[in-house]
PDB file of C-alpha atoms in Angstrom:
ATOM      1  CA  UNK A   5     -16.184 -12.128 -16.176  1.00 69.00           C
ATOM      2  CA  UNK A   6     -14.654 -12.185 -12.285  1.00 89.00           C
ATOM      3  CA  UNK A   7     -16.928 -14.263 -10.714  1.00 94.00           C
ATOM      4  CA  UNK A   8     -16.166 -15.768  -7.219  1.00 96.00           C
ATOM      5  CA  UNK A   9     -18.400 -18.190  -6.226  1.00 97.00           C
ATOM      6  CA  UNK A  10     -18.725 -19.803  -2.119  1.00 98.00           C
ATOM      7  CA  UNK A  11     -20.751 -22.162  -0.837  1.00 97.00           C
ATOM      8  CA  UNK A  12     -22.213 -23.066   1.027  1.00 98.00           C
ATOM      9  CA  UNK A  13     -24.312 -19.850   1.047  1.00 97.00           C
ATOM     10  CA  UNK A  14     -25.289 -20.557   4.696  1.00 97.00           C
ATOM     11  CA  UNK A  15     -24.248 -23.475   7.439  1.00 97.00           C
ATOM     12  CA  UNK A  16     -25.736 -24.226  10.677  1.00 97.00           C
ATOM     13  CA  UNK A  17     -23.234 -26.601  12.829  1.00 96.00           C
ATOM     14  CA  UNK A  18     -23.322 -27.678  16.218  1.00 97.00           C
ATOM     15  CA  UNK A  19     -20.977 -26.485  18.959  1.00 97.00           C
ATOM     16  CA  UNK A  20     -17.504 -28.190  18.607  1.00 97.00           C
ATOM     17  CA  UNK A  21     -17.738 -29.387  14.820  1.00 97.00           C
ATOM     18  CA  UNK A  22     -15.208 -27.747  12.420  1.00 97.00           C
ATOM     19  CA  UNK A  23     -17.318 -26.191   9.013  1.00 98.00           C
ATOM     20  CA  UNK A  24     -15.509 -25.653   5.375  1.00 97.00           C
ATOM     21  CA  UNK A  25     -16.302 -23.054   3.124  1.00 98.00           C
ATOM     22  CA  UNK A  26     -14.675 -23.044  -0.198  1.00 97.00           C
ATOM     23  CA  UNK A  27     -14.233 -19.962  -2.560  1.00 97.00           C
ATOM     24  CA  UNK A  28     -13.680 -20.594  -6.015  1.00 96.00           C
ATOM     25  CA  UNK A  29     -12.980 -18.582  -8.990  1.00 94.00           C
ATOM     26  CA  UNK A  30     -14.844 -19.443 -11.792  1.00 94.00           C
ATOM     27  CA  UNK A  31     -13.447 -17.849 -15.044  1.00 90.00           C
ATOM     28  CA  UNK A  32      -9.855 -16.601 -13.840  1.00 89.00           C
ATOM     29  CA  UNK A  33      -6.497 -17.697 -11.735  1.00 90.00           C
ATOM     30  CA  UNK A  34      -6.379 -16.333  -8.725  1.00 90.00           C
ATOM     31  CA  UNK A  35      -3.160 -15.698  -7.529  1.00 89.00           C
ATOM     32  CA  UNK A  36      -4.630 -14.113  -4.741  1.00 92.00           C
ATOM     33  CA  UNK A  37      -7.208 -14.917  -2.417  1.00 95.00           C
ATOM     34  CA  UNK A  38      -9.007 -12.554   0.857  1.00 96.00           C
ATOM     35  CA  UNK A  39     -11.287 -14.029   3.693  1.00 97.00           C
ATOM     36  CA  UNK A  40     -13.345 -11.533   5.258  1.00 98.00           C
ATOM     37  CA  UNK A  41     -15.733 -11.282   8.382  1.00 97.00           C
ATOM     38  CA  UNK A  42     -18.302  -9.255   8.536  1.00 97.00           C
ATOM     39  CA  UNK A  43     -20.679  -8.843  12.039  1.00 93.00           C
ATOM     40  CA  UNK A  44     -24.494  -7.609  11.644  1.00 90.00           C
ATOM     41  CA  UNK A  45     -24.230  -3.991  10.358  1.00 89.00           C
ATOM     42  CA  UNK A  46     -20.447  -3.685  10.521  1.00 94.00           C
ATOM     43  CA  UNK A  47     -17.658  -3.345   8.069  1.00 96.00           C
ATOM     44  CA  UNK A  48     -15.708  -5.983   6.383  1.00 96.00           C
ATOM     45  CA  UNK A  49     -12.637  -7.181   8.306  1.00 96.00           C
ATOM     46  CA  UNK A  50      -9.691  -8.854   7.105  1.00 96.00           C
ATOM     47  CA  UNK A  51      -8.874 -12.019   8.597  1.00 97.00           C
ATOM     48  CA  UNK A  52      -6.157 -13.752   6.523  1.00 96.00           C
ATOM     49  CA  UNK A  53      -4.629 -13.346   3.177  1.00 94.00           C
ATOM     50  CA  UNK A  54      -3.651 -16.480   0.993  1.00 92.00           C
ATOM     51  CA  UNK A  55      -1.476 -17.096  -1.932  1.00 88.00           C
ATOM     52  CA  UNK A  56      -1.903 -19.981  -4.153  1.00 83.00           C
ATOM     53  CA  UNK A  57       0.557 -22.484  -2.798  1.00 82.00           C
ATOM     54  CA  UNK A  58       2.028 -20.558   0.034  1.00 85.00           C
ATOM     55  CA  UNK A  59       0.521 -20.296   3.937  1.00 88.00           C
ATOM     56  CA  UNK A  60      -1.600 -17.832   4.529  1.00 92.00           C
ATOM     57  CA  UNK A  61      -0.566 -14.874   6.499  1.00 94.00           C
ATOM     58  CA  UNK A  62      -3.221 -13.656   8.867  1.00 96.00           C
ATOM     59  CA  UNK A  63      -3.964 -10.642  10.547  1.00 95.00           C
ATOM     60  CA  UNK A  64      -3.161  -9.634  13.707  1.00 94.00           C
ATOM     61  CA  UNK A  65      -5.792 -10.804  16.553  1.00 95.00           C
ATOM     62  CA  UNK A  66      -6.614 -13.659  13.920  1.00 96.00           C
ATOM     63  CA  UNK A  67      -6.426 -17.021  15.544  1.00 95.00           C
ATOM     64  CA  UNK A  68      -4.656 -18.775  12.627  1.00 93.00           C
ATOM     65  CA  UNK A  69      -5.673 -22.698  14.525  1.00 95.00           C
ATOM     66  CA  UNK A  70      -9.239 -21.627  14.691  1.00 96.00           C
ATOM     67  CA  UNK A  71      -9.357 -20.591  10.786  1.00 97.00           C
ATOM     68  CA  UNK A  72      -8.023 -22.554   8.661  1.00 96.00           C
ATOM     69  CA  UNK A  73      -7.323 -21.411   4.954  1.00 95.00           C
ATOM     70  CA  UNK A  74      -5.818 -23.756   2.173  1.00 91.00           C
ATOM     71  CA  UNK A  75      -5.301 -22.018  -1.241  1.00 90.00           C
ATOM     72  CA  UNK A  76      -4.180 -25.420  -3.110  1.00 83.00           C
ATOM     73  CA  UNK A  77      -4.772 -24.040  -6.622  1.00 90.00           C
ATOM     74  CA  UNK A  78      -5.299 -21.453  -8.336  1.00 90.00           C
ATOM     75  CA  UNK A  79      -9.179 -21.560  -8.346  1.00 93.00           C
ATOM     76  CA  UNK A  80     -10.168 -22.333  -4.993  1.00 94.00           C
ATOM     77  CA  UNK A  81      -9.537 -21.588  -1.460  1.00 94.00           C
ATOM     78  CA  UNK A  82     -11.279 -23.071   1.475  1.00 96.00           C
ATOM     79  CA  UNK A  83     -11.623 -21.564   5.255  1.00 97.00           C
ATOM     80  CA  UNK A  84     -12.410 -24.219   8.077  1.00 97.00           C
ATOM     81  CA  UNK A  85     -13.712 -22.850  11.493  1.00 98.00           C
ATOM     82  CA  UNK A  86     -12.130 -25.059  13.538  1.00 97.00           C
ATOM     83  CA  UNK A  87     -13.817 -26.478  16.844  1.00 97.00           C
ATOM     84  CA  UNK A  88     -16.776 -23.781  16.290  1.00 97.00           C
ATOM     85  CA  UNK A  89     -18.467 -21.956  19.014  1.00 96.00           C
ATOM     86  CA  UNK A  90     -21.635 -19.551  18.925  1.00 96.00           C
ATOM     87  CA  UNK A  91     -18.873 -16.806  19.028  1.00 96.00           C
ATOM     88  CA  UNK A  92     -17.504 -17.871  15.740  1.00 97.00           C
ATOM     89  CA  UNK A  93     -21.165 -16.724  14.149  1.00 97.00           C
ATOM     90  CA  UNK A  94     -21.052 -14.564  11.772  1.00 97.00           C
ATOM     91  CA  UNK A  95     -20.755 -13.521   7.973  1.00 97.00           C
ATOM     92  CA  UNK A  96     -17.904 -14.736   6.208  1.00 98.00           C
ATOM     93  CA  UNK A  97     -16.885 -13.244   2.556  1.00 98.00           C
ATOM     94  CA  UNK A  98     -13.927 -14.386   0.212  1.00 97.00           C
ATOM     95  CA  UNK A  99     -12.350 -12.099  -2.519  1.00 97.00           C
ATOM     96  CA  UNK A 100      -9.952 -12.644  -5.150  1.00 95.00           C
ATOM     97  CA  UNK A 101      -7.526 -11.027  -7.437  1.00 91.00           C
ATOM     98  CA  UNK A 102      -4.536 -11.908 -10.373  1.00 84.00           C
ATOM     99  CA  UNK A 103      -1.428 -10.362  -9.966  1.00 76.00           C
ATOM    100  CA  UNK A 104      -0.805  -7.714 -12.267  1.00 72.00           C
ATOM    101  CA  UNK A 105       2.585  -6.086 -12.234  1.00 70.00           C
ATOM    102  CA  UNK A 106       2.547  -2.138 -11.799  1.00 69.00           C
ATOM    103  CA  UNK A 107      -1.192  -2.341 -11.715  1.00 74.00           C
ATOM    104  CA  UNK A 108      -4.256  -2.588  -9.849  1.00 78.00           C
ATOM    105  CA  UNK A 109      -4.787  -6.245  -8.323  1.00 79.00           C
ATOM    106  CA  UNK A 110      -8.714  -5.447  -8.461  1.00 88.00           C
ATOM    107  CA  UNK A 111     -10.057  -7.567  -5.917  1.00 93.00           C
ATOM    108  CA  UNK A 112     -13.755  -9.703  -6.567  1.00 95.00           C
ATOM    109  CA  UNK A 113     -16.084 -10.668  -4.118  1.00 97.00           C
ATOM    110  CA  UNK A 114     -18.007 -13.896  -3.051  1.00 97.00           C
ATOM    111  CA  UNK A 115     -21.992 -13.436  -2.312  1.00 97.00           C
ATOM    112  CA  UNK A 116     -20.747 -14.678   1.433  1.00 98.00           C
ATOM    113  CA  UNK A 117     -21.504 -17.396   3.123  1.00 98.00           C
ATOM    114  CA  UNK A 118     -23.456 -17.502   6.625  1.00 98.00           C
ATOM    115  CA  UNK A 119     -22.454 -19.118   9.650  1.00 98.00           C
ATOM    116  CA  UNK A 120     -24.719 -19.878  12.530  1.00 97.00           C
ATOM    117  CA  UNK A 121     -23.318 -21.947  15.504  1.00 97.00           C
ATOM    118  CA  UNK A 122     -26.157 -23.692  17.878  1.00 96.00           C
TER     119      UNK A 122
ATOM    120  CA  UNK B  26      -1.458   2.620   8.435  1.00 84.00           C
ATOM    121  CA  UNK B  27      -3.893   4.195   7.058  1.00 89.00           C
ATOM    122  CA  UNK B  28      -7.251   4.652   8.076  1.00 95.00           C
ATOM    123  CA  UNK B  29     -11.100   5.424   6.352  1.00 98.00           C
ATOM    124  CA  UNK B  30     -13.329   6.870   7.925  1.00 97.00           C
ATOM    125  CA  UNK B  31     -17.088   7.770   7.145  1.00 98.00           C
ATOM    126  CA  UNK B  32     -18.881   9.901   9.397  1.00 97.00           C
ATOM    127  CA  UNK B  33     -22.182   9.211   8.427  1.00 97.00           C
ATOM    128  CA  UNK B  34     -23.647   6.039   9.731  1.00 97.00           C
ATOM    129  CA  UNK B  35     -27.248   6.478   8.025  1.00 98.00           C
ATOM    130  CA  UNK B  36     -28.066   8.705   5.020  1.00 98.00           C
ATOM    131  CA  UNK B  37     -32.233   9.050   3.778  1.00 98.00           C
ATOM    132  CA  UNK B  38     -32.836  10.588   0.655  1.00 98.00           C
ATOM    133  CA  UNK B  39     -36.027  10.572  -1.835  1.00 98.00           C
ATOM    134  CA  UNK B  40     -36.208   8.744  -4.725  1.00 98.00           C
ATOM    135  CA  UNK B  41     -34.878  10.930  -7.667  1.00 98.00           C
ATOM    136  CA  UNK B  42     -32.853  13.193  -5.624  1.00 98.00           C
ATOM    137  CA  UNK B  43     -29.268  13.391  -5.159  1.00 98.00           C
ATOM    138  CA  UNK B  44     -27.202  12.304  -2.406  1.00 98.00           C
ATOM    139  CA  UNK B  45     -23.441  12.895  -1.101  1.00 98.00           C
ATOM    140  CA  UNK B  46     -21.911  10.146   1.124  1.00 98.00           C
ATOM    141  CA  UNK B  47     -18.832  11.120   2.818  1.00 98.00           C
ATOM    142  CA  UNK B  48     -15.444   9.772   3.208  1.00 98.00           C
ATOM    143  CA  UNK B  49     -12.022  10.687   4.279  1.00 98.00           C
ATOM    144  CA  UNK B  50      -8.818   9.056   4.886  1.00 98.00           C
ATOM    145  CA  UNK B  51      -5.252   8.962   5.895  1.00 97.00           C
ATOM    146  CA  UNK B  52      -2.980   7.716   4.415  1.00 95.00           C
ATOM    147  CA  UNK B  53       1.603   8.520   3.843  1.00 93.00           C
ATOM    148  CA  UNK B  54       1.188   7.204   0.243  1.00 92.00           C
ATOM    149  CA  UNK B  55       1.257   9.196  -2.646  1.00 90.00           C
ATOM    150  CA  UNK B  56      -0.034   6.428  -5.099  1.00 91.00           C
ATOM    151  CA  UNK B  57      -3.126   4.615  -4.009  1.00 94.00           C
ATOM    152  CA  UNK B  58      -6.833   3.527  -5.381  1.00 95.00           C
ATOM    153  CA  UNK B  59     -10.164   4.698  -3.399  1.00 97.00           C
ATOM    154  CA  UNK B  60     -13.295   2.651  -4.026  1.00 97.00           C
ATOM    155  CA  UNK B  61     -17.065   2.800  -3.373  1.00 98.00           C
ATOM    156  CA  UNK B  62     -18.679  -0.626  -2.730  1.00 98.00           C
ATOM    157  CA  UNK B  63     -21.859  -1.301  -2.663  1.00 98.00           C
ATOM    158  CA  UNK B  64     -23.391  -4.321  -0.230  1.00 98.00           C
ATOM    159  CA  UNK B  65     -27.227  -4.403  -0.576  1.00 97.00           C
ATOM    160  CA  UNK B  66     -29.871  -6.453   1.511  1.00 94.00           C
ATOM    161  CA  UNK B  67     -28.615  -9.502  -0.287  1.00 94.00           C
ATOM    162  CA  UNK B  68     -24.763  -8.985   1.223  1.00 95.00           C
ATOM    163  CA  UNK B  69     -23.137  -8.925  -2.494  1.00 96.00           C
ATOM    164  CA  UNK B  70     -20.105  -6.820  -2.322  1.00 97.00           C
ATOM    165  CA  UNK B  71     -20.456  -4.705  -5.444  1.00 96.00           C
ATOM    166  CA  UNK B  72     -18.105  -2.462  -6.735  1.00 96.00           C
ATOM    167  CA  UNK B  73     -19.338   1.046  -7.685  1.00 97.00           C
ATOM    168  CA  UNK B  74     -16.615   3.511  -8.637  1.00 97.00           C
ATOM    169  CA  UNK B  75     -12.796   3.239  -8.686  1.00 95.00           C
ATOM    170  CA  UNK B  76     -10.416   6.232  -8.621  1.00 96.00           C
ATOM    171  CA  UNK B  77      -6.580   6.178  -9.268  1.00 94.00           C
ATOM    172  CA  UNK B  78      -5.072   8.672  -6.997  1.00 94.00           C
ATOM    173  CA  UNK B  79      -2.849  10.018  -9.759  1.00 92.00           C
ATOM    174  CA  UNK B  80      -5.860  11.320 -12.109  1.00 91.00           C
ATOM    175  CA  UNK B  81      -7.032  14.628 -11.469  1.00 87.00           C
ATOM    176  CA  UNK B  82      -9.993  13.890 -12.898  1.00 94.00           C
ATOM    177  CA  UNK B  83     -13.092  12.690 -10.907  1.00 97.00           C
ATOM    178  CA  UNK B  84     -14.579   9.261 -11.794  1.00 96.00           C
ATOM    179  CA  UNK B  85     -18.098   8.688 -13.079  1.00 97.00           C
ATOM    180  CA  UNK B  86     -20.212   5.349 -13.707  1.00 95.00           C
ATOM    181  CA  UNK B  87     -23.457   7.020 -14.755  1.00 96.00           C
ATOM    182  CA  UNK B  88     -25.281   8.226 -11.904  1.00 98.00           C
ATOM    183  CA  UNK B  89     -22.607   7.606  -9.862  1.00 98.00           C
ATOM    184  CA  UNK B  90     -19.424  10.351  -9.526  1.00 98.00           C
ATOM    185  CA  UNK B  91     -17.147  11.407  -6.931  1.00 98.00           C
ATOM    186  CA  UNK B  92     -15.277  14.300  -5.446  1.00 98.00           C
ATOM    187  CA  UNK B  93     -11.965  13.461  -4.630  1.00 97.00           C
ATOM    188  CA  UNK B  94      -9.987  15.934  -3.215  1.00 96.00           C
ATOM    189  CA  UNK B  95      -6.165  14.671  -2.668  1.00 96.00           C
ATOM    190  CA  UNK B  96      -5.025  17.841  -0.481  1.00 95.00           C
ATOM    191  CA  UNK B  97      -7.973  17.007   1.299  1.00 96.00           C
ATOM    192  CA  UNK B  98      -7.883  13.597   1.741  1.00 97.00           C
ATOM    193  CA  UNK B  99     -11.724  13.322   1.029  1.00 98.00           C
ATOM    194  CA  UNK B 100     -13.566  11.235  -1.291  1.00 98.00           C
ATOM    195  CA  UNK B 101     -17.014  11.620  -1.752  1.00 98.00           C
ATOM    196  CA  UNK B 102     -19.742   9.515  -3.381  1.00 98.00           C
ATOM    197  CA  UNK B 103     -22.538  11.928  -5.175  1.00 98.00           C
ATOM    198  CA  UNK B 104     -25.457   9.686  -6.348  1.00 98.00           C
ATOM    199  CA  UNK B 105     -27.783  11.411  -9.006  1.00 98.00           C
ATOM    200  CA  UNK B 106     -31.476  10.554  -9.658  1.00 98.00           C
ATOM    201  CA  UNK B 107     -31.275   8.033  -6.709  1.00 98.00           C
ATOM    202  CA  UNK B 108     -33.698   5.143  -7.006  1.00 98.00           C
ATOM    203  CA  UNK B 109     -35.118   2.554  -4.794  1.00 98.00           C
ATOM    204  CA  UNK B 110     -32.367   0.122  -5.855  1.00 97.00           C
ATOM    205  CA  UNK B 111     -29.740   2.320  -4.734  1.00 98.00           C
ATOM    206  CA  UNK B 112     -31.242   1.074  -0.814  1.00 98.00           C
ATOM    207  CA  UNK B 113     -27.699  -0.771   0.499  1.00 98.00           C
ATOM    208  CA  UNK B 114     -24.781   0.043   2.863  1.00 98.00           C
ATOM    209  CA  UNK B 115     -21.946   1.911   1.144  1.00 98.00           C
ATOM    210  CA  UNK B 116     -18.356   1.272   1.792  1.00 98.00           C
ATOM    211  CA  UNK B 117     -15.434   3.278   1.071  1.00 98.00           C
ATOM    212  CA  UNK B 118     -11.877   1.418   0.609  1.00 98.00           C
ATOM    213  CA  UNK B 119      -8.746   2.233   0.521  1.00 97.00           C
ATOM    214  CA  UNK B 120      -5.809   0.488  -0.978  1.00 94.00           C
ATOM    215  CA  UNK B 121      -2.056   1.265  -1.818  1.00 91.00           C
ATOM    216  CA  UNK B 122      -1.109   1.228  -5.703  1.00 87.00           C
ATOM    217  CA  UNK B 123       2.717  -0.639  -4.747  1.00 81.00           C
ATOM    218  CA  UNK B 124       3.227  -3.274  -2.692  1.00 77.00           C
ATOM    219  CA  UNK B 125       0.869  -5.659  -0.870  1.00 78.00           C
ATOM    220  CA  UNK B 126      -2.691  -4.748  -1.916  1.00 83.00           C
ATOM    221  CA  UNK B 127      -5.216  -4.993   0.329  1.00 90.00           C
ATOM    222  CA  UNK B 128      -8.461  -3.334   1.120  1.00 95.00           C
ATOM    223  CA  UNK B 129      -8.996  -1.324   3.936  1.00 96.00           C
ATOM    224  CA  UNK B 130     -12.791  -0.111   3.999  1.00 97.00           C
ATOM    225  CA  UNK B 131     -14.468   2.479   6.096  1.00 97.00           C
ATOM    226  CA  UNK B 132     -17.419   1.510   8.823  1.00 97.00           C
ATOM    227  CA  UNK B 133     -20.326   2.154   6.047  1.00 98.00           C
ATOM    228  CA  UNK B 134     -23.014   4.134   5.188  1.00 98.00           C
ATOM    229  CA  UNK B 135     -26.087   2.499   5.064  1.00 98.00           C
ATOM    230  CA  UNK B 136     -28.487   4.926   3.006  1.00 98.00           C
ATOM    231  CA  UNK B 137     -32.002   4.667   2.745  1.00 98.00           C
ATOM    232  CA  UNK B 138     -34.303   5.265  -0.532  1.00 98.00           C
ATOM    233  CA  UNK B 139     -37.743   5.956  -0.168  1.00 98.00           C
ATOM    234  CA  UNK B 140     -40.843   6.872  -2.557  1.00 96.00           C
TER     235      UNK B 140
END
């Protein structure tokens, strides 16, 4: 059980077009969803958290007009790079947890989805 | 804030040996959750180990245990028998037990298994 599914797995786009990626929980409601970027060899880093019909609240540095996120149900939330640029390259993961009271909200991870902008 | 921080960038060890990733971190909370995640070549975040701050007891899955040492604020990965599949970066995280739960990882340890 907890699977998180994204796709595209990987997206090449030209410079100036806006991409989507969706993340979608497949066998739970996810009350809570994570988008995370990742550069070659680095760590995961946090970009925005969303909550299923709320706005997302992003974190510092984050340009929230350049990234996009839309959590319209309780299954799926979608990113969209926004005017993209080489710059915006990179590897971008979504997670998501339920909300359990007093407990852990164990988060579960997408297999990623790569971004190359030409 | 807190903060995790793993010293060691790259890690070798032989296959069927044992190996002890390192991981520390700061943190004002008394109640909290540690993780070790595993990414390998294929980018998959996979989760390895939990602990719950409040158990004294150290966590196992397997080959897999840790030292965690709450004084200390250290957290350390011990893999047993280590095999080829083991090959991936490892990430410690961090995240509060009240409150809004996020993860906070470390920079990784990417470890090596060889023949």
């Amino acid at each position: 059980g907890a699977v998180v599914s994204q796709h595209p797995s990987w997206v090449i786009c030209k410079s100036g077009t806006s991409v989507k990626i969706e993340c979608r929980s497949l066998d739970f409601q996810a009350t809570t969803m994570f988008w995370y970027r990742q550069f070659p060899k680095q760590s995961l880093m946090l970009m925005a958290t969303s909550n299923e019909g709320s706005k997302a609240t992003y974190e510092q540095g984050v340009e929230k007009d350049k990234f996009l996120i839309n959590h319209a149900s309780l299954t799926l939330s979608t990113l969209t790079v926004t005017s993209a640029h080489p710059e915006d390259s990179s590897f971008y993961i979504c997670s998501a947890s339920w909300f359990r009271r007093g407990g852990l909200n164990e988060q579960f991870f997408g297999p990623g989805t790569r971004l190359t902008v030409l | 804030a807190q903060t995790v921080t793993q010293s060691q960038p790259e890690m070798s060890v032989q296959e069927a040996e044992t190996v002890t990733l390192s991981c520390t971190y700061d943190t004002s909370e008394n109640n909290y959750y540690l993780f070790w995640y595993k990414q390998p070549p294929s980018r998959q975040m996979i989760l390895v180990i939990r602990q719950e701050a409040y158990k004294q007891q150290n966590a196992t899955e397997n080959r897999f245990s840790v030292n965690f040492q709450k004084a200390a604020k250290s957290f350390s990965l011990k893999i047993s028998d280590s095999q080829l599949g083991d090959t991936a970066m490892y990430f410690c995280a961090f995240m509060k037990s009240t409150g809004f739960q996020k993860l906070v990882f470390g920079t990784g340890t990417r470890l090596l298994v060889s023949p």
